[in-house]
CSV table of C-alpha atoms in Angstrom, one decimal:
chain,number,residue,atom,x,y,z
Z,1,UNK,CA,75.5,-41.9,52.3
Z,2,UNK,CA,71.6,-41.5,54.3
Z,3,UNK,CA,69.5,-43.2,53.3
Z,4,UNK,CA,66.0,-40.9,52.8
Z,5,UNK,CA,63.3,-40.6,55.5
Z,6,UNK,CA,59.7,-41.0,54.7
Z,7,UNK,CA,58.0,-40.6,57.8
Z,8,UNK,CA,60.3,-37.1,58.3
Z,9,UNK,CA,59.3,-36.4,54.6
Z,10,UNK,CA,56.1,-37.1,55.3
Z,11,UNK,CA,55.4,-35.2,58.6
Z,12,UNK,CA,57.6,-31.8,57.2
Z,13,UNK,CA,54.7,-32.3,54.7
Z,14,UNK,CA,51.8,-32.7,56.5
Z,15,UNK,CA,53.2,-29.5,59.1
Z,16,UNK,CA,52.9,-27.5,56.0
Z,17,UNK,CA,49.5,-28.3,54.7
Z,18,UNK,CA,48.9,-27.5,58.3
Z,19,UNK,CA,50.6,-23.3,57.9
Z,20,UNK,CA,49.3,-23.3,54.6
Z,21,UNK,CA,45.4,-23.9,55.6
Z,22,UNK,CA,46.0,-21.5,58.7
Z,23,UNK,CA,47.7,-19.0,56.1
Z,24,UNK,CA,44.2,-20.1,54.0
Z,25,UNK,CA,41.8,-20.1,56.7
Z,26,UNK,CA,43.4,-16.4,58.1
Z,27,UNK,CA,42.9,-14.8,54.8
Z,28,UNK,CA,39.5,-16.0,54.0
Z,29,UNK,CA,38.8,-14.5,57.6
Z,30,UNK,CA,39.7,-11.1,57.5
Z,31,UNK,CA,39.0,-10.7,53.7
Z,32,UNK,CA,35.2,-11.0,55.1
Z,33,UNK,CA,36.1,-8.2,57.2
Z,34,UNK,CA,34.5,-9.5,61.0
Z,35,UNK,CA,37.5,-8.8,62.7
Z,36,UNK,CA,37.0,-11.7,64.2
Z,37,UNK,CA,40.7,-13.4,65.8
Z,38,UNK,CA,41.3,-17.5,64.1
Z,39,UNK,CA,40.9,-18.0,68.5
Z,40,UNK,CA,38.1,-16.4,68.4
Z,41,UNK,CA,36.2,-18.0,65.8
Z,42,UNK,CA,37.5,-21.6,67.3
Z,43,UNK,CA,35.4,-20.4,71.0
Z,44,UNK,CA,32.1,-19.6,68.3
Z,45,UNK,CA,32.4,-23.0,66.7
Z,46,UNK,CA,32.9,-24.3,69.6
Z,47,UNK,CA,30.3,-21.9,72.4
Z,48,UNK,CA,28.0,-22.9,69.0
Z,49,UNK,CA,27.8,-27.0,69.5
Z,50,UNK,CA,26.9,-26.8,72.9
Z,51,UNK,CA,23.0,-27.6,73.9
Z,52,UNK,CA,22.9,-24.9,76.8
Z,53,UNK,CA,25.3,-21.8,77.3
Z,54,UNK,CA,28.6,-23.4,78.6
Z,55,UNK,CA,30.6,-22.2,81.8
Z,56,UNK,CA,34.0,-20.5,81.2
Z,57,UNK,CA,35.9,-23.8,82.4
Z,58,UNK,CA,33.6,-25.5,80.3
Z,59,UNK,CA,35.0,-24.0,77.3
Z,60,UNK,CA,38.4,-24.1,78.7
Z,61,UNK,CA,38.4,-27.7,79.1
Z,62,UNK,CA,37.0,-28.1,75.7
Z,63,UNK,CA,39.4,-25.8,73.8
Z,64,UNK,CA,42.1,-27.5,75.8
Z,65,UNK,CA,43.2,-23.7,77.4
Z,66,UNK,CA,44.2,-22.4,80.2
Z,67,UNK,CA,40.8,-21.3,81.8
Z,68,UNK,CA,42.5,-17.1,81.4
Z,69,UNK,CA,42.7,-17.3,77.9
Z,70,UNK,CA,39.0,-18.2,77.5
Z,71,UNK,CA,38.3,-15.5,79.4
Z,72,UNK,CA,41.0,-12.9,77.2
Z,73,UNK,CA,38.9,-14.4,74.0
Z,74,UNK,CA,35.2,-14.2,75.8
Z,75,UNK,CA,36.4,-10.8,77.1
Z,76,UNK,CA,37.1,-9.2,73.1
Z,77,UNK,CA,33.8,-11.1,71.5
Z,78,UNK,CA,32.2,-9.4,74.3
Z,79,UNK,CA,33.0,-5.9,73.4
Z,80,UNK,CA,32.6,-6.7,69.4
Z,81,UNK,CA,28.6,-8.0,70.3
Z,82,UNK,CA,28.8,-11.6,69.2
Z,83,UNK,CA,28.4,-13.0,73.3
Z,84,UNK,CA,27.2,-12.5,76.4
Z,85,UNK,CA,27.5,-13.7,79.7
Z,86,UNK,CA,24.6,-14.5,82.0
Z,87,UNK,CA,24.2,-16.0,85.2
Z,88,UNK,CA,23.4,-19.7,86.0
Z,89,UNK,CA,19.8,-20.0,87.0
Z,90,UNK,CA,20.6,-22.6,89.1
Z,91,UNK,CA,24.1,-21.3,91.0
Z,92,UNK,CA,24.3,-17.0,91.1
Z,93,UNK,CA,28.3,-17.8,91.5
Z,94,UNK,CA,28.5,-18.9,88.4
Z,95,UNK,CA,28.7,-17.4,84.6
Z,96,UNK,CA,27.5,-18.9,81.4
Z,97,UNK,CA,28.5,-17.9,77.6
Z,98,UNK,CA,26.6,-17.3,75.2
Z,99,UNK,CA,25.8,-16.1,71.6
Z,100,UNK,CA,23.9,-13.5,70.6
Z,101,UNK,CA,22.1,-13.1,67.5
Z,102,UNK,CA,25.7,-11.3,65.4
Z,103,UNK,CA,27.7,-14.0,67.0
Z,104,UNK,CA,25.6,-16.5,65.3
Z,105,UNK,CA,24.7,-14.2,62.0
Z,106,UNK,CA,29.3,-14.0,62.8
Z,107,UNK,CA,29.3,-18.0,63.0
Z,108,UNK,CA,27.8,-18.2,59.7
Z,109,UNK,CA,30.3,-16.3,58.2
Z,110,UNK,CA,33.1,-17.8,59.6
Z,111,UNK,CA,31.5,-21.6,57.7
Z,112,UNK,CA,31.4,-19.6,54.8
Z,113,UNK,CA,34.9,-18.2,55.0
Z,114,UNK,CA,36.2,-21.7,56.1
Z,115,UNK,CA,33.7,-23.1,52.8
Z,116,UNK,CA,35.6,-21.9,50.7
Z,117,UNK,CA,39.5,-21.6,52.1
Z,118,UNK,CA,39.0,-25.9,52.3
Z,119,UNK,CA,37.0,-25.4,48.6
Z,120,UNK,CA,41.2,-23.3,47.7
Z,121,UNK,CA,43.3,-25.4,49.0
Z,122,UNK,CA,41.2,-28.8,47.1
Z,123,UNK,CA,40.7,-26.7,44.0
Z,124,UNK,CA,44.0,-29.5,43.0
Z,125,UNK,CA,42.4,-32.5,43.2
Z,126,UNK,CA,39.8,-34.9,40.8
Z,127,UNK,CA,37.1,-35.9,42.7
Z,128,UNK,CA,37.9,-39.6,43.2
Z,129,UNK,CA,42.1,-38.1,44.9
Z,130,UNK,CA,39.2,-35.9,47.9
Z,131,UNK,CA,37.8,-39.1,48.7
Z,132,UNK,CA,41.3,-41.7,49.4
Z,133,UNK,CA,42.1,-38.2,51.2
Z,134,UNK,CA,38.6,-38.1,53.5
Z,135,UNK,CA,39.5,-41.6,53.9
Z,136,UNK,CA,43.5,-41.0,55.3
Z,137,UNK,CA,42.8,-38.3,56.7
Z,138,UNK,CA,39.7,-40.1,59.2
Z,139,UNK,CA,42.1,-42.5,59.8
Z,140,UNK,CA,44.5,-39.6,60.7
Z,141,UNK,CA,41.6,-38.1,62.7
Z,142,UNK,CA,40.5,-41.1,65.0
Z,143,UNK,CA,43.4,-43.3,65.2
Z,144,UNK,CA,44.4,-46.6,65.6
Z,145,UNK,CA,41.5,-48.8,66.6
Z,146,UNK,CA,41.5,-49.9,70.0
Z,147,UNK,CA,42.6,-53.3,71.0
Z,148,UNK,CA,39.7,-55.7,71.3
Z,149,UNK,CA,40.1,-55.7,74.4
Z,150,UNK,CA,40.0,-52.6,75.5
Z,151,UNK,CA,36.5,-52.4,73.5
Z,152,UNK,CA,35.2,-54.7,75.9
Z,153,UNK,CA,36.1,-52.4,78.9
Protein backbone atom coordinates (compact mmCIF):
# COMPACT_ATOMS: atom_id res chain seq x y z
CA UNK A 1 0.00 0.00 0.00
CA UNK A 2 1.41 3.39 -0.99
CA UNK A 3 1.15 6.50 1.12
CA UNK A 4 -0.85 9.31 -0.49
CA UNK A 5 1.29 12.23 -1.65
CA UNK A 6 -0.41 15.39 -0.29
CA UNK A 7 1.92 17.70 -2.23
CA UNK A 8 1.22 15.77 -5.43
CA UNK A 9 -2.52 16.11 -4.86
CA UNK A 10 -2.13 19.83 -4.12
CA UNK A 11 -0.04 20.32 -7.26
CA UNK A 12 -2.69 18.54 -9.33
CA UNK A 13 -5.42 20.73 -7.82
CA UNK A 14 -3.44 23.88 -8.65
CA UNK A 15 -2.96 22.72 -12.25
CA UNK A 16 -6.65 21.89 -12.59
CA UNK A 17 -7.58 25.30 -11.16
CA UNK A 18 -5.21 27.02 -13.58
CA UNK A 19 -6.78 25.21 -16.54
CA UNK A 20 -10.26 26.10 -15.26
CA UNK A 21 -9.31 29.76 -14.88
CA UNK A 22 -7.98 29.83 -18.46
CA UNK A 23 -11.12 28.14 -19.83
CA UNK A 24 -13.45 30.53 -18.01
CA UNK A 25 -11.45 33.61 -18.99
CA UNK A 26 -11.35 32.45 -22.61
CA UNK A 27 -15.13 31.96 -22.58
CA UNK A 28 -15.65 35.46 -21.15
CA UNK A 29 -13.31 36.92 -23.79
CA UNK A 30 -15.15 35.14 -26.58
CA UNK A 31 -18.51 36.26 -25.18
CA UNK A 32 -17.42 39.90 -25.44
CA UNK A 33 -16.65 39.40 -29.14
CA UNK A 34 -13.39 41.35 -29.13
CA UNK A 35 -11.64 38.94 -31.48
CA UNK A 36 -8.61 38.97 -29.20
CA UNK A 37 -6.74 35.83 -28.23
CA UNK A 38 -5.56 35.24 -24.66
CA UNK A 39 -1.96 35.89 -25.81
CA UNK A 40 -2.98 39.18 -27.45
CA UNK A 41 -4.87 40.08 -24.28
CA UNK A 42 -1.73 39.52 -22.25
CA UNK A 43 0.28 41.72 -24.61
CA UNK A 44 -2.29 44.53 -24.35
CA UNK A 45 -2.28 44.33 -20.56
CA UNK A 46 1.52 44.37 -20.52
CA UNK A 47 1.64 47.31 -22.93
CA UNK A 48 -0.69 49.29 -20.65
CA UNK A 49 1.86 49.10 -17.81
CA UNK A 50 4.49 51.12 -19.67
CA UNK A 51 4.66 54.88 -19.18
CA UNK A 52 5.78 55.38 -22.77
CA UNK A 53 5.59 53.09 -25.81
CA UNK A 54 8.05 50.19 -25.40
CA UNK A 55 10.23 48.53 -28.01
CA UNK A 56 9.30 45.06 -29.27
CA UNK A 57 12.36 43.69 -27.43
CA UNK A 58 11.08 45.22 -24.17
CA UNK A 59 7.74 43.50 -24.64
CA UNK A 60 9.40 40.18 -25.48
CA UNK A 61 11.50 40.37 -22.34
CA UNK A 62 8.56 41.32 -20.11
CA UNK A 63 6.37 38.58 -21.61
CA UNK A 64 9.26 36.09 -21.46
CA UNK A 65 8.85 35.08 -25.10
CA UNK A 66 11.04 35.30 -28.19
CA UNK A 67 10.81 38.57 -30.16
CA UNK A 68 9.26 36.77 -33.14
CA UNK A 69 6.27 35.83 -30.98
CA UNK A 70 5.74 39.50 -30.11
CA UNK A 71 5.95 40.46 -33.78
CA UNK A 72 3.16 38.02 -34.61
CA UNK A 73 0.97 39.31 -31.75
CA UNK A 74 1.60 42.95 -32.67
CA UNK A 75 0.83 42.22 -36.34
CA UNK A 76 -2.59 40.84 -35.38
CA UNK A 77 -3.35 43.65 -32.95
CA UNK A 78 -2.22 46.28 -35.44
CA UNK A 79 -4.47 44.81 -38.13
CA UNK A 80 -7.34 44.96 -35.63
CA UNK A 81 -6.53 48.62 -34.86
CA UNK A 82 -5.65 47.98 -31.21
CA UNK A 83 -1.97 49.02 -31.41
CA UNK A 84 0.25 50.93 -33.78
CA UNK A 85 3.95 50.99 -34.51
CA UNK A 86 5.56 54.39 -34.01
CA UNK A 87 9.14 55.50 -34.65
CA UNK A 88 11.37 56.17 -31.69
CA UNK A 89 12.00 59.92 -31.49
CA UNK A 90 15.63 59.37 -30.50
CA UNK A 91 16.55 56.57 -32.93
CA UNK A 92 14.69 56.22 -36.20
CA UNK A 93 15.78 52.58 -36.54
CA UNK A 94 13.81 51.65 -33.43
CA UNK A 95 10.07 51.01 -33.57
CA UNK A 96 7.90 51.35 -30.50
CA UNK A 97 4.42 49.96 -29.89
CA UNK A 98 1.59 52.07 -28.51
CA UNK A 99 -2.04 51.47 -27.69
CA UNK A 100 -4.69 53.10 -29.87
CA UNK A 101 -7.99 54.40 -28.54
CA UNK A 102 -9.53 51.10 -29.75
CA UNK A 103 -6.85 49.27 -27.80
CA UNK A 104 -7.67 51.16 -24.63
CA UNK A 105 -11.38 50.40 -25.09
CA UNK A 106 -10.51 46.73 -25.63
CA UNK A 107 -8.47 46.78 -22.41
CA UNK A 108 -11.50 48.07 -20.49
CA UNK A 109 -13.58 45.21 -21.94
CA UNK A 110 -10.84 42.71 -21.16
CA UNK A 111 -10.66 43.95 -17.59
CA UNK A 112 -14.43 43.58 -17.22
CA UNK A 113 -14.25 40.07 -18.69
CA UNK A 114 -11.45 39.03 -16.35
CA UNK A 115 -13.38 40.46 -13.42
CA UNK A 116 -16.52 38.53 -14.41
CA UNK A 117 -14.44 35.35 -14.76
CA UNK A 118 -12.89 35.88 -11.33
CA UNK A 119 -16.31 36.41 -9.78
CA UNK A 120 -17.54 33.19 -11.38
CA UNK A 121 -14.54 31.25 -10.09
CA UNK A 122 -14.73 32.72 -6.59
CA UNK A 123 -18.53 32.45 -6.27
CA UNK A 124 -18.47 29.35 -4.02
CA UNK A 125 -16.24 31.06 -1.44
CA UNK A 126 -17.31 33.15 1.55
CA UNK A 127 -15.68 36.52 2.20
CA UNK A 128 -13.46 34.95 4.87
CA UNK A 129 -12.39 32.18 2.49
CA UNK A 130 -11.59 34.75 -0.20
CA UNK A 131 -9.42 36.70 2.26
CA UNK A 132 -7.60 33.52 3.26
CA UNK A 133 -7.15 32.48 -0.37
CA UNK A 134 -5.78 35.93 -1.23
CA UNK A 135 -3.16 35.63 1.49
CA UNK A 136 -2.19 32.11 0.43
CA UNK A 137 -1.95 33.05 -3.25
CA UNK A 138 0.11 36.11 -2.34
CA UNK A 139 2.58 33.90 -0.50
CA UNK A 140 2.80 31.53 -3.47
CA UNK A 141 3.21 34.31 -6.03
CA UNK A 142 5.79 36.25 -4.01
CA UNK A 143 7.73 33.15 -2.97
CA UNK A 144 9.53 32.68 0.30
CA UNK A 145 11.15 35.69 1.95
CA UNK A 146 14.82 36.04 1.12
CA UNK A 147 17.35 35.23 3.83
CA UNK A 148 18.62 38.29 5.79
CA UNK A 149 22.06 38.21 4.09
CA UNK A 150 20.41 38.49 0.63
CA UNK A 151 18.16 41.36 1.69
CA UNK A 152 21.18 43.51 2.69
CA UNK A 153 23.03 42.92 -0.58
